[in-house]
Coordinates of C-alpha atoms in Angstrom, one line a residue:
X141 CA 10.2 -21.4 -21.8
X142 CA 6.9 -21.7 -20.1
X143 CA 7.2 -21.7 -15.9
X144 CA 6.5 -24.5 -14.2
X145 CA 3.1 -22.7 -12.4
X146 CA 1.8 -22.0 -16.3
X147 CA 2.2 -26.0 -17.0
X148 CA 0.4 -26.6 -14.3
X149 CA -3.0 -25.0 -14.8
X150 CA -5.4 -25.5 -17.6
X151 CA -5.3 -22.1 -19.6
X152 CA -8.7 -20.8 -18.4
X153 CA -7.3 -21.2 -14.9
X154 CA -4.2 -19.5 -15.4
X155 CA -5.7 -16.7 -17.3
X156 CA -8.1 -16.1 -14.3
X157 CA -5.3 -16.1 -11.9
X158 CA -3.8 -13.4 -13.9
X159 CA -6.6 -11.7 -14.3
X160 CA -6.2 -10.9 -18.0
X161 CA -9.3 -10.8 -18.8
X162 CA -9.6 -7.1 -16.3
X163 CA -6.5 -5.7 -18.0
X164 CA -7.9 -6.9 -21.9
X165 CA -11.2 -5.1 -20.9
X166 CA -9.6 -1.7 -19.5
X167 CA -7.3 -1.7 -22.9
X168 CA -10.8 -2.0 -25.2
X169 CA -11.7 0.6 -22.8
X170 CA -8.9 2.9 -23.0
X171 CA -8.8 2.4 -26.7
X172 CA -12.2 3.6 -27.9
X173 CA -11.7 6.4 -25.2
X174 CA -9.0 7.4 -26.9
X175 CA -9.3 6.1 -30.5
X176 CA -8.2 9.2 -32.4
X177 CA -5.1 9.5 -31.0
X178 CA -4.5 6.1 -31.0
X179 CA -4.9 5.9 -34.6
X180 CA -1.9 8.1 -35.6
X181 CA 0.6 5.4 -34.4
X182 CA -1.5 2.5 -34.6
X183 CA -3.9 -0.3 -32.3
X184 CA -0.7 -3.0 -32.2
X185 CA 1.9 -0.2 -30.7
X186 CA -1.2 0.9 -28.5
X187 CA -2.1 -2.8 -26.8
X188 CA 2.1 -3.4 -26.5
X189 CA 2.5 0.1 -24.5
X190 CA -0.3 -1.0 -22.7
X191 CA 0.9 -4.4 -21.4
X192 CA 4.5 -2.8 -21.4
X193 CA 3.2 -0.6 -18.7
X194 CA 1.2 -3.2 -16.6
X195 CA 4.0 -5.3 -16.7
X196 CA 6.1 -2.4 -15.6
X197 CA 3.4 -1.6 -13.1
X198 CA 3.3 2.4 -14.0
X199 CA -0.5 1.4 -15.3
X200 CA -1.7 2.3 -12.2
X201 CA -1.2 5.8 -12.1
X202 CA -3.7 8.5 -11.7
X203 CA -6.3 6.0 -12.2
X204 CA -9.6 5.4 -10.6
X205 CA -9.5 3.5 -7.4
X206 CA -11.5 0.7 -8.6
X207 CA -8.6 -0.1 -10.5
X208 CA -6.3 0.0 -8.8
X209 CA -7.4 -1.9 -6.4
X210 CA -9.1 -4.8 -8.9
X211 CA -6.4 -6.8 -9.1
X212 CA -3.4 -8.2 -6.5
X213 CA -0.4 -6.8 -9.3
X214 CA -2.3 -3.3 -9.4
X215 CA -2.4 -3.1 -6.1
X216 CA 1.8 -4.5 -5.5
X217 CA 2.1 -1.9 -8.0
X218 CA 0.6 0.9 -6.2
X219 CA 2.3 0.2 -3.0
X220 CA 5.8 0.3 -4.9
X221 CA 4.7 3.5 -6.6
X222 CA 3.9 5.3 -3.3
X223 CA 7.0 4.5 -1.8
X224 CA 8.7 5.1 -4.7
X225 CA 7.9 8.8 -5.6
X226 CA 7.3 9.7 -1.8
X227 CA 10.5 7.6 -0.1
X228 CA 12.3 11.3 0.3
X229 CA 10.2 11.8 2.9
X230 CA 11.2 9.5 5.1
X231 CA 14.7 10.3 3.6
X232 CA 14.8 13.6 4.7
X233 CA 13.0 12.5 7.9
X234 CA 9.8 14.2 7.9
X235 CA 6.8 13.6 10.0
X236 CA 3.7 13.8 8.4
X237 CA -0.1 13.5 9.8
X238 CA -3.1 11.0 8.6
X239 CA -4.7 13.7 6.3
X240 CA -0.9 14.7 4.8
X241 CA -0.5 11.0 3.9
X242 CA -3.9 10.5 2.5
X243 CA -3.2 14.1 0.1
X244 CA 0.5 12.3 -1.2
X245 CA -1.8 9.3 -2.0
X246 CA -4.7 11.4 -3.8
X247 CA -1.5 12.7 -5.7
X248 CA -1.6 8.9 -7.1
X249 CA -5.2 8.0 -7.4
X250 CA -7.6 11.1 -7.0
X251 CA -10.5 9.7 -5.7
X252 CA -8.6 7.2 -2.6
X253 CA -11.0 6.9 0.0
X254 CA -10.1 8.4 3.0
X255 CA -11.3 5.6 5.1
X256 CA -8.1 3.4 3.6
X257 CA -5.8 6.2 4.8
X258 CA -7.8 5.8 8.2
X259 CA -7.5 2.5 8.7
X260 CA -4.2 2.4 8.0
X261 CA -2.8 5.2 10.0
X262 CA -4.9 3.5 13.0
X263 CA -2.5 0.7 12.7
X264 CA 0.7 2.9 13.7
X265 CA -1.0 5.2 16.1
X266 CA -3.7 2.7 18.0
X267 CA -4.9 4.6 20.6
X268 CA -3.4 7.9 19.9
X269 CA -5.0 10.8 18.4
X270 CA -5.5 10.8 14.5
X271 CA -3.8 13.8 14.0
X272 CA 0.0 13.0 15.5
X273 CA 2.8 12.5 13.5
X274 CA 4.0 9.4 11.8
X275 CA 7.4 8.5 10.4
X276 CA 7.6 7.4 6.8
X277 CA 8.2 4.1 7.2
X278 CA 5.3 3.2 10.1
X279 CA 2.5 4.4 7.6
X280 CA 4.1 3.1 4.8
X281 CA 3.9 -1.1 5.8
X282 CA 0.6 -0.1 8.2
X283 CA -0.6 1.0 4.6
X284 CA 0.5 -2.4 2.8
X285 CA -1.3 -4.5 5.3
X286 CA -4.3 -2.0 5.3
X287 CA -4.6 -1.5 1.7
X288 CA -3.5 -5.0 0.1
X289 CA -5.3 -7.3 2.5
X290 CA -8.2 -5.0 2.9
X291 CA -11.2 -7.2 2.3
X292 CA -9.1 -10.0 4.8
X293 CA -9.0 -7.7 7.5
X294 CA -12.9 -6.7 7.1
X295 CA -13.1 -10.3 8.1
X296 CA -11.1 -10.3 10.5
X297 CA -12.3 -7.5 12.7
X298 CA -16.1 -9.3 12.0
X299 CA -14.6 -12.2 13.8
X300 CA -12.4 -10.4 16.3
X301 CA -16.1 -8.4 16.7
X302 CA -17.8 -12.2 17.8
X303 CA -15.1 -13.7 19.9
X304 CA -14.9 -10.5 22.1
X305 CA -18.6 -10.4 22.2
X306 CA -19.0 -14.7 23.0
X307 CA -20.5 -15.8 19.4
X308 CA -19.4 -18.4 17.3
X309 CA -17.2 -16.6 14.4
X310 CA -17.0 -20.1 12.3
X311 CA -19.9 -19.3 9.8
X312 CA -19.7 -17.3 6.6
X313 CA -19.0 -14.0 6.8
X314 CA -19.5 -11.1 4.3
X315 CA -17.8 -7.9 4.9
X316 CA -19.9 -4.8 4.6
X317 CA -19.2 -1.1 5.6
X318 CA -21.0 -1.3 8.9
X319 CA -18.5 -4.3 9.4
X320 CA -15.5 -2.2 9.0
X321 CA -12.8 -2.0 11.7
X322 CA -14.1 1.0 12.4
X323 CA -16.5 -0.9 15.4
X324 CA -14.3 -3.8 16.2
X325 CA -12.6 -2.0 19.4
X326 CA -16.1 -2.2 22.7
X327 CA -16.5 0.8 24.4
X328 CA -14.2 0.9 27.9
X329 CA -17.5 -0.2 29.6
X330 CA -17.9 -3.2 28.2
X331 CA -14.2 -4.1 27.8
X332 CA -13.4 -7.9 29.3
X333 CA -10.8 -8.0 32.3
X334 CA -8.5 -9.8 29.9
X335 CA -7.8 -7.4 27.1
X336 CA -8.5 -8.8 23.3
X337 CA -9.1 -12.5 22.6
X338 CA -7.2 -16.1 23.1
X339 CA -4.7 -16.7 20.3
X340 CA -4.9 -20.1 19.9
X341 CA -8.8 -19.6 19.1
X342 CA -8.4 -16.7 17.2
X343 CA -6.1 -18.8 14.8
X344 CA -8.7 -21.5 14.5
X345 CA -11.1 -18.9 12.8
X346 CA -8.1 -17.1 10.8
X347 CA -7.4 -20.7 9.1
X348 CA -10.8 -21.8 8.6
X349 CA -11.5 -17.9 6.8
X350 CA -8.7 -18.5 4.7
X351 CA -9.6 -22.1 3.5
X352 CA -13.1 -20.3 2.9
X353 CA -12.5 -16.9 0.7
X354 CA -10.9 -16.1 -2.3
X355 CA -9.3 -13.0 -1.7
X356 CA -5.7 -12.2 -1.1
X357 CA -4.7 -13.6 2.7
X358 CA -1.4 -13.4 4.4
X359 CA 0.5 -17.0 4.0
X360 CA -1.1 -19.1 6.8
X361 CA 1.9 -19.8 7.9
X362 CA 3.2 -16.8 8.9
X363 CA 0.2 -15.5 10.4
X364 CA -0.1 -18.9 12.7
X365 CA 3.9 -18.1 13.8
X366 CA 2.4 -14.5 14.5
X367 CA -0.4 -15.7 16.9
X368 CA 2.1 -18.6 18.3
X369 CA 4.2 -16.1 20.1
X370 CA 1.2 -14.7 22.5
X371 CA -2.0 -16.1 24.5
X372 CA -4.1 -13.3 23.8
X373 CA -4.0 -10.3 21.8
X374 CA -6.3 -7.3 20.4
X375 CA -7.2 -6.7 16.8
X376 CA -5.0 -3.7 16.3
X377 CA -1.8 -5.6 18.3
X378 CA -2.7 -8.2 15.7
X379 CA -2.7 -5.7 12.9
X380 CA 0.6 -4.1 14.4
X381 CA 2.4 -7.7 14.3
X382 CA 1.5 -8.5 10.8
X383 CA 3.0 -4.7 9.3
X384 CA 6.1 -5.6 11.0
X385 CA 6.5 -9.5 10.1
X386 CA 9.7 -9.3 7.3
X387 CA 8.3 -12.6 6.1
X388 CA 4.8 -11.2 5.8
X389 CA 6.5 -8.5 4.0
X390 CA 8.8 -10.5 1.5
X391 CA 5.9 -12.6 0.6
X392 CA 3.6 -9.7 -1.1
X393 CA 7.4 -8.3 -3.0
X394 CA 5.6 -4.8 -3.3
X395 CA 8.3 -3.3 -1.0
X396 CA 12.0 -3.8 0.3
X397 CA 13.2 -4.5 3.6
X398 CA 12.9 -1.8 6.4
X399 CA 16.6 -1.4 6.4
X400 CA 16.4 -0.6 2.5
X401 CA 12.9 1.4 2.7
X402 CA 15.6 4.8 1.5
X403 CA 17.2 2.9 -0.9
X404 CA 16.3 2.7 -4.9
X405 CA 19.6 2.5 -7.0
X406 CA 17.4 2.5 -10.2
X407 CA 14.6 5.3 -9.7
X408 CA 18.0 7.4 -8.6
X409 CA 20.1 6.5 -11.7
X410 CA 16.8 7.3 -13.7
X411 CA 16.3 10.5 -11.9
X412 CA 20.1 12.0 -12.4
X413 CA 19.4 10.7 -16.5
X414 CA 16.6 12.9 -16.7
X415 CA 17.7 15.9 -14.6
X416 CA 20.5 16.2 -17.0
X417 CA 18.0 16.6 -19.6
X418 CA 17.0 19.7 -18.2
X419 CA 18.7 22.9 -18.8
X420 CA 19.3 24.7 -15.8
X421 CA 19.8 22.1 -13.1
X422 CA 23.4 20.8 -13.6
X423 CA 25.8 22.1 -12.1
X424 CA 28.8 23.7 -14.5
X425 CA 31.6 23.0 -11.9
X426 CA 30.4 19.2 -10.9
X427 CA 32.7 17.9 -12.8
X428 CA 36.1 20.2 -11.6
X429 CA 38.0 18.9 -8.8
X430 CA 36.8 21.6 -6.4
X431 CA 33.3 20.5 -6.8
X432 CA 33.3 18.1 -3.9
X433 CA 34.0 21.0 -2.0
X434 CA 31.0 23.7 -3.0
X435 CA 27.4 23.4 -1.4
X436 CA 25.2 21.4 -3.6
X437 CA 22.9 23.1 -5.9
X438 CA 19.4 23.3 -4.7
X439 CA 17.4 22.6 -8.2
X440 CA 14.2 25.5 -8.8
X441 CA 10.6 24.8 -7.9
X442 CA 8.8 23.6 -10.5
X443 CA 5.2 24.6 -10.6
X444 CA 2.6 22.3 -9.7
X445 CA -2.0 22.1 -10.3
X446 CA -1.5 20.1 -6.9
X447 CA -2.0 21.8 -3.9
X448 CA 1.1 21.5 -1.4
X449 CA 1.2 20.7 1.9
X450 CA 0.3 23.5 4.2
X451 CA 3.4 22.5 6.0
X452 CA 6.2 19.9 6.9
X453 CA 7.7 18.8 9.8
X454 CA 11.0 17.3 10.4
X455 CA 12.7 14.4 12.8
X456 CA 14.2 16.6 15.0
X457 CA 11.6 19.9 14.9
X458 CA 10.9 21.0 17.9
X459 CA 7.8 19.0 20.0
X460 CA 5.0 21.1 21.9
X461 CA 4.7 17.9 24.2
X462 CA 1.1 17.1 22.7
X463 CA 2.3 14.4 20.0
X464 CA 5.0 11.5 20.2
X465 CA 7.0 10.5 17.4
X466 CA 6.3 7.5 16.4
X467 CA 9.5 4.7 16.8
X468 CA 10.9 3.8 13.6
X469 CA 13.5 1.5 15.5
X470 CA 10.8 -1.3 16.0
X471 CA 10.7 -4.4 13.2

């Protein structure tokens, strides 16, 4: 049965929405890259695995980041593949840095900028230095906001940019790399008694950028219910607000609540299936009564062309005073 969105739009419409048109090019693409091994099992099996997998949303992996980021389901299906494969380390309660982060996401997509990774660890560390610790979770929903609603938040920091600085923000604005968040924040000399801008005006220009561009935006709603609960607020307290908003969250669906960030029944049930496929990591007594009462196995290393992290760093490591962890207990 046909939903009641695909009744609603013309076919044209709805295929643009979906943006079949990207994922029927990259499959020609991928099949005449690929076409002698494709032929030994067939072009119909090839274009079913294909869709199979974007449908699935494993098509993203270890490709380009032009791809992944070309669509809204690529990039939901990148965020839930991050968290996915990396969610031991918040888990285990590890503190990684900026440039740790950004390698577990080159793990994914070799070429992510590091800019992204920036940006986004920017949000959970504001004015702290860029190499200090962050908890799992904080980078992971800085990096949703960041990475999902990227070409948004170019617009916003241009507008954030005029207000601060007395122009009029309500004309067309195209982001461009020298309009990056990277010069929203005035240097301290030039900083306004009041700190950041009025939120009641600031929401004005949100809405009216939102009725005006095409890309991905948070739901108005949500990001006036944001703005309603202060006067005035800086770009990066607005940036903070939206990573921790559950309904901004539960309207993209990439990733669960915070409280169920360590939680993923299915990837674990699919896990134990295939490490009992491999000879050499069950245990021969797990299944004896006095199995609940030896140590766990610890499963070998397997090798990998990836270069490790030159270290890790646990929840309750020892501090030299320099860095502060950051507070996971905040929603």
């Amino acid at each position: 049965m046909l939903s009641p969105e695909r009744l609603a739009l013309p076919d044209y419409e709805y295929l643009a929405q979906r943006h079949v048109l990207t994922y029927m090019e990259d499959a020609v693409y991928q099949l005449l890259e690929n076409r002698e091994d494709i032929s030994q099992y067939g072009i119909a099996r090839f274009f079913a695995e294909y869709f199979n997998s974007v449908c699935q949303g494993t098509h993203i992996l270890f490709r380009e980041f032009s791809f992944i980021q070309a669509t809204p389901h690529n990039r939901v299906s990148f965020l839930r593949a991050f968290w996915r494969c990396f969610r031991t380390v918040g888990k285990n309660g590890d503190l990684l840095t900026m440039k740790e982060y950004h390698c577990l996401l080159q793990l994914l997509c070799p070429d992510f900028p590091l800019e992204l990774t920036q940006k986004a660890a920017r949000i959970v560390l504001v004015d702290d230095a860029m190499d200090c610790l962050m908890s799992f979770s904080d980078f992971l929903f800085a990096f949703q906001i960041q990475f999902y609603y990227s070409e948004f938040l170019e617009s916003v920091a241009a507008i954030y940019q005029d207000l601060l600085s007395g122009k009029n923000p309500n004309t067309v604005i195209v982001p461009t790399s020298s309009s990056g968040q990277h010069r929203q924040r005035p240097a301290l000399g030039e900083a306004s008694t009041l700190e950041g801008v009025e939120a009641s005006l600031f929401c004005q220009c949100l809405e009216s950028l939102c009725d005006r561009h095409k890309f991905s935006c948070p739901p108005l709603a949500l990001v006036k219910e944001v703005l309603s609960s202060v006067q005035r607020l800086t770009f990066y307290g607005f940036l903070v607000a939206l990573s921790k908003h559950h309904g901004i969250n539960q309207a993209l669906g990439a990733l669960p609540d915070k409280g169920d960030l360590m939680d993923d029944p299915t990837m674990d049930e699919e896990l134990e299936r295939l490490l009992v496929q491999v000879p050499g990591l069950v245990n021969p007594v797990a299944a004896s009564p006095e199995a609940s009462c030896l140590p766990a196995r610890t499963p070998p290393r397997v090798g990998s062309p990836w270069r490790p992290l030159h270290h890790s760093r646990k929840a309750d490591a020892e501090s030299d005073g320099s860095t502060e962890e950051t507070d996971e207990s905040e929603t």
